[in-house]
C-alpha cells in the first residue's frame, strides 16, 4: 500500500496494522519534511521506532522525495499498488500537488486500484477539486464515492479505478 503525505505517520500505521495481512506500506513525503520524527515519541530514533513497529508485524518504509520529479519508471514502481492514501497539501489550486499527481497517475495508464483522499470538504479548494473529480469520473475511467459519513469529519473520498471490483453499500444510518 502507498501513503502519500507521511506527516506524523498515522495513516501509514493504520494501513500497516491491517490484520491479518499486515501489508507492506511505502509512505512518501516531500524531500525536506521531517515531520515524521514527531512519531518517534519518547526520544526514540527512527531505527528504534522501526524495530518496535516490526515487532508488531508492521512494515513501513519512508521515502522523502518529490513524486512529480521522479522518472516515469520510478513513478510506476512506487505507485504500482492496489491502494493509495492521498493526504497532502489540501490546496489543489494554490499548491497543485494532488491535481498534478493524479493527472500523472492517470496519464501513466497502469493504475487499477483504489485512491482514498482525505479532507475533501476541508476548504473551498478541496470542495472545488472534489466536484471536478465527480464531474470527470466517467470520462477519466473511475467511480467516485463520498465516504465522509464513515470516514474523516472533513471529508473522505474514494476513487475506484478497479473497473467494478469494489462495491460500496450506502445503508449506514
Tab-separated table of N, CA and C in Angstrom:
chain	number	residue	atom	x	y	z
A	1	UNK	N	0.840	-1.174	0.000
A	1	UNK	CA	0.000	0.000	0.000
A	1	UNK	C	0.884	1.235	0.000
A	2	UNK	N	0.338	2.321	-0.486
A	2	UNK	CA	1.084	3.574	-0.565
A	2	UNK	C	0.339	4.649	0.214
A	3	UNK	N	1.091	5.396	0.997
A	3	UNK	CA	0.576	6.532	1.757
A	3	UNK	C	1.333	7.761	1.278
A	4	UNK	N	0.623	8.717	0.700
A	4	UNK	CA	1.266	9.938	0.220
A	4	UNK	C	0.889	11.070	1.171
A	5	UNK	N	1.899	11.571	1.876
A	5	UNK	CA	1.691	12.584	2.894
A	5	UNK	C	1.950	12.000	4.274
A	6	UNK	N	3.185	11.626	4.556
A	6	UNK	CA	3.545	10.923	5.783
A	6	UNK	C	3.165	11.678	7.048
A	7	UNK	N	3.543	12.894	7.120
A	7	UNK	CA	3.411	13.776	8.276
A	7	UNK	C	3.785	13.068	9.573
A	8	UNK	N	2.816	12.671	10.400
A	8	UNK	CA	3.128	12.040	11.692
A	8	UNK	C	2.982	10.522	11.649
A	9	UNK	N	2.870	9.949	10.481
A	9	UNK	CA	2.879	8.501	10.228
A	9	UNK	C	1.558	7.819	10.600
A	10	UNK	N	0.522	8.563	10.955
A	10	UNK	CA	-0.709	7.928	11.421
A	10	UNK	C	-1.388	7.088	10.339
A	11	UNK	N	-1.486	7.598	9.121
A	11	UNK	CA	-2.119	6.807	8.050
A	11	UNK	C	-1.315	5.557	7.749
A	12	UNK	N	-0.002	5.705	7.663
A	12	UNK	CA	0.852	4.540	7.383
A	12	UNK	C	0.711	3.484	8.467
A	13	UNK	N	0.663	3.906	9.716
A	13	UNK	CA	0.474	2.952	10.821
A	13	UNK	C	-0.877	2.252	10.720
A	14	UNK	N	-1.910	3.007	10.411
A	14	UNK	CA	-3.237	2.401	10.269
A	14	UNK	C	-3.246	1.375	9.141
A	15	UNK	N	-2.643	1.723	8.001
A	15	UNK	CA	-2.601	0.787	6.875
A	15	UNK	C	-1.777	-0.450	7.211
A	16	UNK	N	-0.621	-0.249	7.830
A	16	UNK	CA	0.284	-1.366	8.126
A	16	UNK	C	-0.248	-2.282	9.208
A	17	UNK	N	-1.182	-1.796	10.005
A	17	UNK	CA	-1.700	-2.633	11.089
A	17	UNK	C	-2.890	-3.479	10.654
A	18	UNK	N	-3.241	-3.432	9.365
A	18	UNK	CA	-4.371	-4.212	8.870
A	18	UNK	C	-4.144	-5.699	9.153
A	19	UNK	N	-5.077	-6.288	9.846
A	19	UNK	CA	-4.974	-7.691	10.240
A	19	UNK	C	-5.848	-8.494	9.291
A	20	UNK	N	-5.500	-9.675	8.863
A	20	UNK	CA	-4.346	-10.453	9.294
A	20	UNK	C	-3.115	-10.284	8.413
A	21	UNK	N	-3.221	-9.491	7.341
A	21	UNK	CA	-2.142	-9.498	6.354
A	21	UNK	C	-0.952	-8.606	6.675
A	22	UNK	N	-1.125	-7.560	7.477
A	22	UNK	CA	-0.044	-6.600	7.758
A	22	UNK	C	0.713	-6.255	6.476
A	23	UNK	N	0.070	-5.507	5.594
A	23	UNK	CA	0.697	-5.209	4.300
A	23	UNK	C	1.947	-4.344	4.433
A	24	UNK	N	2.759	-4.403	3.419
A	24	UNK	CA	3.913	-3.509	3.308
A	24	UNK	C	3.379	-2.135	2.917
A	25	UNK	N	3.838	-1.100	3.609
A	25	UNK	CA	3.401	0.262	3.322
A	25	UNK	C	4.616	1.108	2.991
A	26	UNK	N	4.538	1.784	1.861
A	26	UNK	CA	5.537	2.784	1.490
A	26	UNK	C	4.882	4.128	1.715
A	27	UNK	N	5.515	5.000	2.503
A	27	UNK	CA	4.949	6.301	2.779
A	27	UNK	C	5.866	7.393	2.250
A	28	UNK	N	5.267	8.373	1.579
A	28	UNK	CA	6.016	9.400	0.864
A	28	UNK	C	5.723	10.780	1.440
A	29	UNK	N	6.778	11.568	1.579
A	29	UNK	CA	6.650	12.954	1.976
A	29	UNK	C	7.636	13.776	1.179
A	30	UNK	N	7.452	15.082	1.185
A	30	UNK	CA	8.336	15.949	0.408
A	30	UNK	C	9.768	15.866	0.932
A	31	UNK	N	10.738	16.136	0.082
A	31	UNK	CA	12.145	15.917	0.447
A	31	UNK	C	12.580	16.569	1.756
A	32	UNK	N	12.144	17.792	2.005
A	32	UNK	CA	12.636	18.498	3.190
A	32	UNK	C	11.848	18.184	4.464
A	33	UNK	N	10.771	17.426	4.377
A	33	UNK	CA	9.936	17.180	5.548
A	33	UNK	C	10.569	16.169	6.501
A	34	UNK	N	10.545	16.510	7.751
A	34	UNK	CA	10.944	15.566	8.804
A	34	UNK	C	9.876	15.546	9.897
A	35	UNK	N	8.647	15.907	9.526
A	35	UNK	CA	7.556	15.902	10.499
A	35	UNK	C	7.382	14.538	11.143
A	36	UNK	N	7.738	13.498	10.415
A	36	UNK	CA	7.539	12.151	10.947
A	36	UNK	C	8.318	11.913	12.232
A	37	UNK	N	9.387	12.693	12.456
A	37	UNK	CA	10.162	12.472	13.682
A	37	UNK	C	9.306	12.673	14.928
A	38	UNK	N	8.193	13.415	14.794
A	38	UNK	CA	7.260	13.542	15.908
A	38	UNK	C	6.610	12.220	16.266
A	39	UNK	N	6.608	11.289	15.311
A	39	UNK	CA	6.039	9.966	15.584
A	39	UNK	C	6.970	9.121	16.440
A	40	UNK	N	8.233	9.470	16.463
A	40	UNK	CA	9.207	8.682	17.224
A	40	UNK	C	9.241	9.219	18.649
A	41	UNK	N	8.163	8.982	19.351
A	41	UNK	CA	7.966	9.535	20.683
A	41	UNK	C	8.977	8.992	21.688
A	42	UNK	N	9.058	9.684	22.785
A	42	UNK	CA	9.945	9.297	23.888
A	42	UNK	C	11.406	9.305	23.476
A	43	UNK	N	11.755	10.135	22.498
A	43	UNK	CA	13.149	10.279	22.109
A	43	UNK	C	13.726	9.098	21.346
A	44	UNK	N	12.866	8.212	20.850
A	44	UNK	CA	13.364	7.061	20.093
A	44	UNK	C	13.916	7.520	18.750
A	45	UNK	N	14.919	6.822	18.289
A	45	UNK	CA	15.419	7.061	16.939
A	45	UNK	C	14.473	6.389	15.953
A	46	UNK	N	14.600	6.760	14.682
A	46	UNK	CA	13.771	6.107	13.666
A	46	UNK	C	14.047	4.601	13.644
A	47	UNK	N	15.299	4.222	13.828
A	47	UNK	CA	15.651	2.793	13.835
A	47	UNK	C	14.963	2.061	14.983
A	48	UNK	N	14.984	2.649	16.189
A	48	UNK	CA	14.306	2.023	17.337
A	48	UNK	C	12.808	1.923	17.083
A	49	UNK	N	12.242	3.019	16.543
A	49	UNK	CA	10.818	3.028	16.248
A	49	UNK	C	10.478	1.942	15.229
A	50	UNK	N	11.297	1.833	14.173
A	50	UNK	CA	11.067	0.793	13.154
A	50	UNK	C	11.133	-0.604	13.768
A	51	UNK	N	12.073	-0.827	14.674
A	51	UNK	CA	12.167	-2.132	15.339
A	51	UNK	C	10.905	-2.436	16.133
A	52	UNK	N	10.369	-1.424	16.832
A	52	UNK	CA	9.114	-1.616	17.568
A	52	UNK	C	7.965	-1.936	16.619
A	53	UNK	N	7.892	-1.221	15.517
A	53	UNK	CA	6.833	-1.437	14.538
A	53	UNK	C	6.941	-2.844	13.947
A	54	UNK	N	8.156	-3.251	13.604
A	54	UNK	CA	8.367	-4.597	13.041
A	54	UNK	C	8.020	-5.684	14.065
A	55	UNK	N	8.256	-5.412	15.357
A	55	UNK	CA	7.898	-6.374	16.406
A	55	UNK	C	6.383	-6.608	16.443
A	56	UNK	N	5.625	-5.636	15.942
A	56	UNK	CA	4.171	-5.784	15.846
A	56	UNK	C	3.744	-6.212	14.443
A	57	UNK	N	4.687	-6.764	13.695
A	57	UNK	CA	4.467	-7.320	12.357
A	57	UNK	C	4.041	-6.266	11.337
A	58	UNK	N	4.470	-5.022	11.543
A	58	UNK	CA	4.185	-3.966	10.577
A	58	UNK	C	5.458	-3.625	9.819
A	59	UNK	N	5.284	-3.249	8.549
A	59	UNK	CA	6.415	-2.944	7.692
A	59	UNK	C	6.155	-1.626	6.971
A	60	UNK	N	6.829	-0.565	7.427
A	60	UNK	CA	6.663	0.766	6.842
A	60	UNK	C	8.017	1.255	6.344
A	61	UNK	N	8.057	1.686	5.099
A	61	UNK	CA	9.273	2.260	4.527
A	61	UNK	C	9.011	3.720	4.201
A	62	UNK	N	9.927	4.600	4.639
A	62	UNK	CA	9.792	6.038	4.426
A	62	UNK	C	10.566	6.476	3.192
A	63	UNK	N	9.938	7.369	2.427
A	63	UNK	CA	10.587	7.994	1.289
A	63	UNK	C	10.369	9.504	1.397
A	64	UNK	N	11.439	10.259	1.310
A	64	UNK	CA	11.337	11.715	1.214
A	64	UNK	C	11.787	12.092	-0.190
A	65	UNK	N	10.812	12.293	-1.065
A	65	UNK	CA	11.130	12.664	-2.444
A	65	UNK	C	9.924	13.309	-3.092
A	66	UNK	N	10.184	14.028	-4.143
A	66	UNK	CA	9.134	14.686	-4.908
A	66	UNK	C	8.639	13.709	-5.971
A	67	UNK	N	7.453	13.161	-5.759
A	67	UNK	CA	6.918	12.170	-6.687
A	67	UNK	C	6.662	12.736	-8.080
A	68	UNK	N	6.584	14.046	-8.201
A	68	UNK	CA	6.382	14.651	-9.521
A	68	UNK	C	7.688	14.829	-10.276
A	69	UNK	N	8.808	14.602	-9.598
A	69	UNK	CA	10.114	14.785	-10.235
A	69	UNK	C	10.836	13.476	-10.530
A	70	UNK	N	10.295	12.358	-10.084
A	70	UNK	CA	10.962	11.080	-10.331
A	70	UNK	C	10.715	10.651	-11.775
A	71	UNK	N	11.536	9.735	-12.265
A	71	UNK	CA	11.365	9.227	-13.629
A	71	UNK	C	10.041	8.470	-13.733
A	72	UNK	N	9.567	8.292	-14.952
A	72	UNK	CA	8.335	7.524	-15.161
A	72	UNK	C	8.495	6.107	-14.635
A	73	UNK	N	9.678	5.543	-14.807
A	73	UNK	CA	9.944	4.190	-14.316
A	73	UNK	C	9.835	4.130	-12.787
A	74	UNK	N	10.431	5.104	-12.105
A	74	UNK	CA	10.344	5.140	-10.648
A	74	UNK	C	8.908	5.383	-10.188
A	75	UNK	N	8.210	6.298	-10.853
A	75	UNK	CA	6.826	6.597	-10.504
A	75	UNK	C	5.982	5.333	-10.597
A	76	UNK	N	6.138	4.587	-11.674
A	76	UNK	CA	5.393	3.346	-11.839
A	76	UNK	C	5.751	2.350	-10.746
A	77	UNK	N	7.014	2.235	-10.415
A	77	UNK	CA	7.444	1.322	-9.347
A	77	UNK	C	6.793	1.706	-8.020
A	78	UNK	N	6.829	2.990	-7.684
A	78	UNK	CA	6.291	3.442	-6.408
A	78	UNK	C	4.769	3.355	-6.333
A	79	UNK	N	4.079	3.595	-7.427
A	79	UNK	CA	2.614	3.644	-7.420
A	79	UNK	C	1.966	2.338	-7.879
A	80	UNK	N	2.754	1.304	-8.129
A	80	UNK	CA	2.228	0.023	-8.592
A	80	UNK	C	1.665	-0.765	-7.413
A	81	UNK	N	0.471	-0.417	-7.009
A	81	UNK	CA	-0.186	-0.993	-5.851
A	81	UNK	C	-1.686	-1.007	-6.095
A	82	UNK	N	-2.426	-1.618	-5.212
A	82	UNK	CA	-3.882	-1.620	-5.354
A	82	UNK	C	-4.544	-0.541	-4.501
A	83	UNK	N	-3.771	0.083	-3.577
A	83	UNK	CA	-4.368	1.067	-2.677
A	83	UNK	C	-3.406	2.223	-2.419
A	84	UNK	N	-3.913	3.451	-2.611
A	84	UNK	CA	-3.132	4.657	-2.346
A	84	UNK	C	-3.947	5.583	-1.450
A	85	UNK	N	-3.337	6.001	-0.350
A	85	UNK	CA	-3.926	7.012	0.532
A	85	UNK	C	-3.293	8.343	0.189
A	86	UNK	N	-4.108	9.316	-0.230
A	86	UNK	CA	-3.621	10.632	-0.630
A	86	UNK	C	-4.081	11.667	0.395
A	87	UNK	N	-3.127	12.197	1.151
A	87	UNK	CA	-3.443	13.171	2.207
A	87	UNK	C	-2.294	14.168	2.260
A	88	UNK	N	-2.359	15.186	1.394
A	88	UNK	CA	-1.206	16.077	1.248
A	88	UNK	C	-1.569	17.531	1.533
A	89	UNK	N	-1.344	18.413	0.607
A	89	UNK	CA	-1.425	19.858	0.828
A	89	UNK	C	-2.832	20.408	1.033
A	90	UNK	N	-3.832	19.799	0.428
A	90	UNK	CA	-5.224	20.260	0.515
A	90	UNK	C	-5.429	21.627	-0.130
A	91	UNK	N	-4.595	21.947	-1.091
A	91	UNK	CA	-4.707	23.200	-1.855
A	91	UNK	C	-4.478	22.890	-3.341
A	92	UNK	N	-5.391	22.153	-3.959
A	92	UNK	CA	-5.154	21.699	-5.333
A	92	UNK	C	-5.067	22.799	-6.382
A	93	UNK	N	-5.423	24.030	-6.034
A	93	UNK	CA	-5.248	25.147	-6.965
A	93	UNK	C	-4.014	25.962	-6.604
A	94	UNK	N	-3.874	26.324	-5.342
A	94	UNK	CA	-2.747	27.135	-4.881
A	94	UNK	C	-1.436	26.373	-4.952
A	95	UNK	N	-1.445	25.136	-4.487
A	95	UNK	CA	-0.279	24.264	-4.485
A	95	UNK	C	-0.750	22.937	-5.066
A	96	UNK	N	-0.731	22.790	-6.388
A	96	UNK	CA	-1.498	21.737	-7.069
A	96	UNK	C	-0.905	20.328	-7.048
A	97	UNK	N	-0.251	19.937	-5.974
A	97	UNK	CA	0.324	18.593	-5.958
A	97	UNK	C	-0.737	17.529	-6.226
A	98	UNK	N	-1.849	17.539	-5.485
A	98	UNK	CA	-2.877	16.498	-5.651
A	98	UNK	C	-3.322	16.409	-7.103
A	99	UNK	N	-3.624	17.548	-7.672
A	99	UNK	CA	-4.113	17.612	-9.054
A	99	UNK	C	-3.060	17.063	-10.038
A	100	UNK	N	-1.815	17.509	-9.910
A	100	UNK	CA	-0.751	17.090	-10.827
A	100	UNK	C	-0.390	15.624	-10.628
A	101	UNK	N	-0.356	15.180	-9.373
A	101	UNK	CA	-0.036	13.780	-9.099
A	101	UNK	C	-1.093	12.862	-9.715
A	102	UNK	N	-2.371	13.180	-9.509
A	102	UNK	CA	-3.434	12.344	-10.052
A	102	UNK	C	-3.391	12.323	-11.573
A	103	UNK	N	-3.148	13.468	-12.187
A	103	UNK	CA	-3.058	13.505	-13.647
A	103	UNK	C	-1.903	12.633	-14.145
A	104	UNK	N	-0.768	12.713	-13.460
A	104	UNK	CA	0.388	11.882	-13.821
A	104	UNK	C	0.037	10.398	-13.705
A	105	UNK	N	-0.663	10.036	-12.641
A	105	UNK	CA	-1.062	8.640	-12.449
A	105	UNK	C	-2.005	8.192	-13.562
A	106	UNK	N	-2.974	9.026	-13.903
A	106	UNK	CA	-3.916	8.650	-14.965
A	106	UNK	C	-3.231	8.594	-16.326
A	107	UNK	N	-2.322	9.526	-16.597
A	107	UNK	CA	-1.599	9.526	-17.870
A	107	UNK	C	-0.724	8.287	-18.031
A	108	UNK	N	-0.231	7.745	-16.926
A	108	UNK	CA	0.633	6.560	-16.976
A	108	UNK	C	-0.146	5.309	-17.385
A	109	UNK	N	-1.445	5.305	-17.170
A	109	UNK	CA	-2.355	4.249	-17.640
A	109	UNK	C	-2.057	2.844	-17.109
A	110	UNK	N	-1.532	2.721	-15.906
A	110	UNK	CA	-1.312	1.389	-15.353
A	110	UNK	C	-2.125	1.140	-14.086
A	111	UNK	N	-2.608	2.177	-13.446
A	111	UNK	CA	-3.233	2.028	-12.132
A	111	UNK	C	-4.645	1.483	-12.269
A	112	UNK	N	-4.953	0.437	-11.481
A	112	UNK	CA	-6.302	-0.132	-11.484
A	112	UNK	C	-6.755	-0.475	-10.062
A	113	UNK	N	-6.461	0.416	-9.145
A	113	UNK	CA	-6.813	0.189	-7.756
A	113	UNK	C	-7.702	1.279	-7.195
A	114	UNK	N	-7.496	1.539	-5.910
A	114	UNK	CA	-8.313	2.479	-5.146
A	114	UNK	C	-7.440	3.625	-4.646
A	115	UNK	N	-7.971	4.846	-4.743
A	115	UNK	CA	-7.337	6.009	-4.128
A	115	UNK	C	-8.305	6.536	-3.080
A	116	UNK	N	-7.833	6.629	-1.856
A	116	UNK	CA	-8.607	7.240	-0.793
A	116	UNK	C	-8.004	8.603	-0.541
A	117	UNK	N	-8.821	9.653	-0.652
A	117	UNK	CA	-8.307	11.000	-0.465
A	117	UNK	C	-9.000	11.649	0.723
A	118	UNK	N	-8.202	12.265	1.560
A	118	UNK	CA	-8.681	12.828	2.811
A	118	UNK	C	-9.021	14.303	2.640
A	119	UNK	N	-9.912	14.787	3.486
A	119	UNK	CA	-10.225	16.215	3.607
A	119	UNK	C	-10.871	16.821	2.367
A	120	UNK	N	-11.748	16.080	1.725
A	120	UNK	CA	-12.382	16.564	0.500
A	120	UNK	C	-13.329	17.731	0.745
A	121	UNK	N	-13.746	17.936	1.999
A	121	UNK	CA	-14.635	19.057	2.336
A	121	UNK	C	-13.952	20.047	3.278
A	122	UNK	N	-12.647	20.021	3.350
A	122	UNK	CA	-11.889	20.850	4.292
A	122	UNK	C	-11.970	22.343	3.970
A	123	UNK	N	-11.874	22.685	2.695
A	123	UNK	CA	-11.838	24.099	2.304
A	123	UNK	C	-12.415	24.242	0.888
A	124	UNK	N	-12.528	25.474	0.425
A	124	UNK	CA	-13.122	25.729	-0.892
A	124	UNK	C	-12.352	25.059	-2.023
A	125	UNK	N	-11.008	25.071	-1.929
A	125	UNK	CA	-10.212	24.443	-2.999
A	125	UNK	C	-10.466	22.942	-3.076
A	126	UNK	N	-10.540	22.289	-1.917
A	126	UNK	CA	-10.787	20.843	-1.916
A	126	UNK	C	-12.209	20.533	-2.386
A	127	UNK	N	-13.186	21.338	-1.978
A	127	UNK	CA	-14.572	21.155	-2.451
A	127	UNK	C	-14.625	21.275	-3.976
A	128	UNK	N	-13.952	22.295	-4.508
A	128	UNK	CA	-13.929	22.505	-5.957
A	128	UNK	C	-13.289	21.314	-6.658
A	129	UNK	N	-12.142	20.846	-6.148
A	129	UNK	CA	-11.456	19.705	-6.762
A	129	UNK	C	-12.316	18.452	-6.684
A	130	UNK	N	-12.945	18.233	-5.527
A	130	UNK	CA	-13.807	17.061	-5.361
A	130	UNK	C	-14.947	17.098	-6.378
A	131	UNK	N	-15.550	18.270	-6.578
A	131	UNK	CA	-16.618	18.392	-7.577
A	131	UNK	C	-16.093	18.114	-8.982
A	132	UNK	N	-14.890	18.565	-9.296
A	132	UNK	CA	-14.273	18.261	-10.595
A	132	UNK	C	-14.040	16.762	-10.748
A	133	UNK	N	-13.578	16.113	-9.679
A	133	UNK	CA	-13.355	14.671	-9.739
A	133	UNK	C	-14.665	13.940	-10.018
A	134	UNK	N	-15.731	14.359	-9.375
A	134	UNK	CA	-17.045	13.737	-9.617
A	134	UNK	C	-17.489	13.962	-11.058
A	135	UNK	N	-17.341	15.196	-11.550
A	135	UNK	CA	-17.772	15.524	-12.914
A	135	UNK	C	-16.977	14.757	-13.977
A	136	UNK	N	-15.700	14.491	-13.723
A	136	UNK	CA	-14.824	13.862	-14.712
A	136	UNK	C	-14.674	12.358	-14.544
A	137	UNK	N	-15.358	11.771	-13.599
A	137	UNK	CA	-15.166	10.350	-13.271
A	137	UNK	C	-15.397	9.433	-14.471
A	138	UNK	N	-16.513	9.551	-15.112
A	138	UNK	CA	-16.818	8.655	-16.237
A	138	UNK	C	-15.801	8.840	-17.365
A	139	UNK	N	-15.512	10.084	-17.706
A	139	UNK	CA	-14.547	10.378	-18.769
A	139	UNK	C	-13.167	9.807	-18.457
A	140	UNK	N	-12.749	9.914	-17.180
A	140	UNK	CA	-11.400	9.507	-16.793
A	140	UNK	C	-11.302	8.058	-16.306
A	141	UNK	N	-12.416	7.332	-16.281
A	141	UNK	CA	-12.372	5.897	-16.029
A	141	UNK	C	-12.339	5.463	-14.581
A	142	UNK	N	-13.005	6.186	-13.716
A	142	UNK	CA	-13.095	5.761	-12.319
A	142	UNK	C	-14.493	6.045	-11.798
A	143	UNK	N	-14.812	5.449	-10.667
A	143	UNK	CA	-16.066	5.692	-9.965
A	143	UNK	C	-15.706	6.435	-8.693
A	144	UNK	N	-16.528	7.405	-8.317
A	144	UNK	CA	-16.226	8.250	-7.164
A	144	UNK	C	-17.263	8.011	-6.063
A	145	UNK	N	-16.775	7.943	-4.824
A	145	UNK	CA	-17.635	7.766	-3.664
A	145	UNK	C	-17.243	8.766	-2.587
A	146	UNK	N	-18.239	9.408	-1.992
A	146	UNK	CA	-18.012	10.252	-0.822
A	146	UNK	C	-18.282	9.387	0.406
A	147	UNK	N	-17.225	9.065	1.138
A	147	UNK	CA	-17.315	8.177	2.301
A	147	UNK	C	-17.256	8.943	3.619
A	148	UNK	N	-17.561	10.218	3.575
A	148	UNK	CA	-17.402	11.074	4.746
A	148	UNK	C	-18.162	10.558	5.962
A	149	UNK	N	-19.361	10.018	5.783
A	149	UNK	CA	-20.126	9.605	6.963
A	149	UNK	C	-19.518	8.402	7.681
A	150	UNK	N	-18.575	7.717	7.053
A	150	UNK	CA	-17.852	6.652	7.752
A	150	UNK	C	-16.354	6.943	7.801
A	151	UNK	N	-15.971	8.131	7.349
A	151	UNK	CA	-14.561	8.490	7.277
A	151	UNK	C	-14.235	9.687	8.129
A	152	UNK	N	-13.393	10.515	7.604
A	152	UNK	CA	-12.881	11.685	8.311
A	152	UNK	C	-13.934	12.796	8.346
A	153	UNK	N	-14.015	13.527	9.458
A	153	UNK	CA	-15.019	14.580	9.628
A	153	UNK	C	-14.926	15.664	8.560
A	154	UNK	N	-13.725	15.932	8.031
A	154	UNK	CA	-13.572	16.951	6.993
A	154	UNK	C	-13.631	16.351	5.587
A	155	UNK	N	-14.070	15.120	5.505
A	155	UNK	CA	-14.322	14.510	4.215
A	155	UNK	C	-13.359	13.404	3.833
A	156	UNK	N	-13.926	12.323	3.337
A	156	UNK	CA	-13.148	11.197	2.805
A	156	UNK	C	-13.742	10.811	1.467
A	157	UNK	N	-12.918	10.824	0.437
A	157	UNK	CA	-13.375	10.452	-0.894
A	157	UNK	C	-12.623	9.245	-1.413
A	158	UNK	N	-13.289	8.463	-2.224
A	158	UNK	CA	-12.653	7.287	-2.821
A	158	UNK	C	-12.820	7.342	-4.336
A	159	UNK	N	-11.709	7.129	-5.030
A	159	UNK	CA	-11.718	6.993	-6.478
A	159	UNK	C	-11.408	5.532	-6.787
A	160	UNK	N	-12.334	4.879	-7.449
A	160	UNK	CA	-12.207	3.455	-7.748
A	160	UNK	C	-11.845	3.276	-9.219
A	161	UNK	N	-10.607	2.896	-9.456
A	161	UNK	CA	-10.114	2.625	-10.812
A	161	UNK	C	-10.139	1.129	-11.124
A	162	UNK	N	-10.789	0.327	-10.269
A	162	UNK	CA	-10.703	-1.132	-10.382
A	162	UNK	C	-11.611	-1.728	-11.445
A	163	UNK	N	-12.447	-0.940	-12.053
A	163	UNK	CA	-13.330	-1.480	-13.089
A	163	UNK	C	-14.470	-2.301	-12.533
A	164	UNK	N	-14.969	-1.916	-11.384
A	164	UNK	CA	-16.140	-2.591	-10.825
A	164	UNK	C	-15.839	-3.668	-9.804
A	165	UNK	N	-14.628	-3.772	-9.344
A	165	UNK	CA	-14.291	-4.795	-8.357
A	165	UNK	C	-14.666	-4.393	-6.929
A	166	UNK	N	-15.097	-3.142	-6.753
A	166	UNK	CA	-15.438	-2.637	-5.428
A	166	UNK	C	-16.921	-2.331	-5.373
A	167	UNK	N	-17.563	-2.704	-4.282
A	167	UNK	CA	-18.959	-2.359	-4.039
A	167	UNK	C	-19.028	-1.566	-2.748
A	168	UNK	N	-19.651	-0.407	-2.817
A	168	UNK	CA	-19.861	0.402	-1.620
A	168	UNK	C	-21.342	0.319	-1.280
A	169	UNK	N	-21.625	-0.091	-0.057
A	169	UNK	CA	-23.004	-0.213	0.418
A	169	UNK	C	-23.330	1.039	1.205
A	170	UNK	N	-24.358	1.742	0.784
A	170	UNK	CA	-24.697	3.022	1.418
A	170	UNK	C	-26.010	2.892	2.183
A	171	UNK	N	-25.976	2.111	3.260
A	171	UNK	CA	-27.178	1.981	4.067
A	171	UNK	C	-26.883	2.247	5.543
A	172	UNK	N	-25.868	3.055	5.797
A	172	UNK	CA	-25.488	3.362	7.166
A	172	UNK	C	-26.309	4.564	7.643
A	173	UNK	N	-26.951	4.408	8.747
A	173	UNK	CA	-27.775	5.488	9.310
A	173	UNK	C	-26.958	6.368	10.193
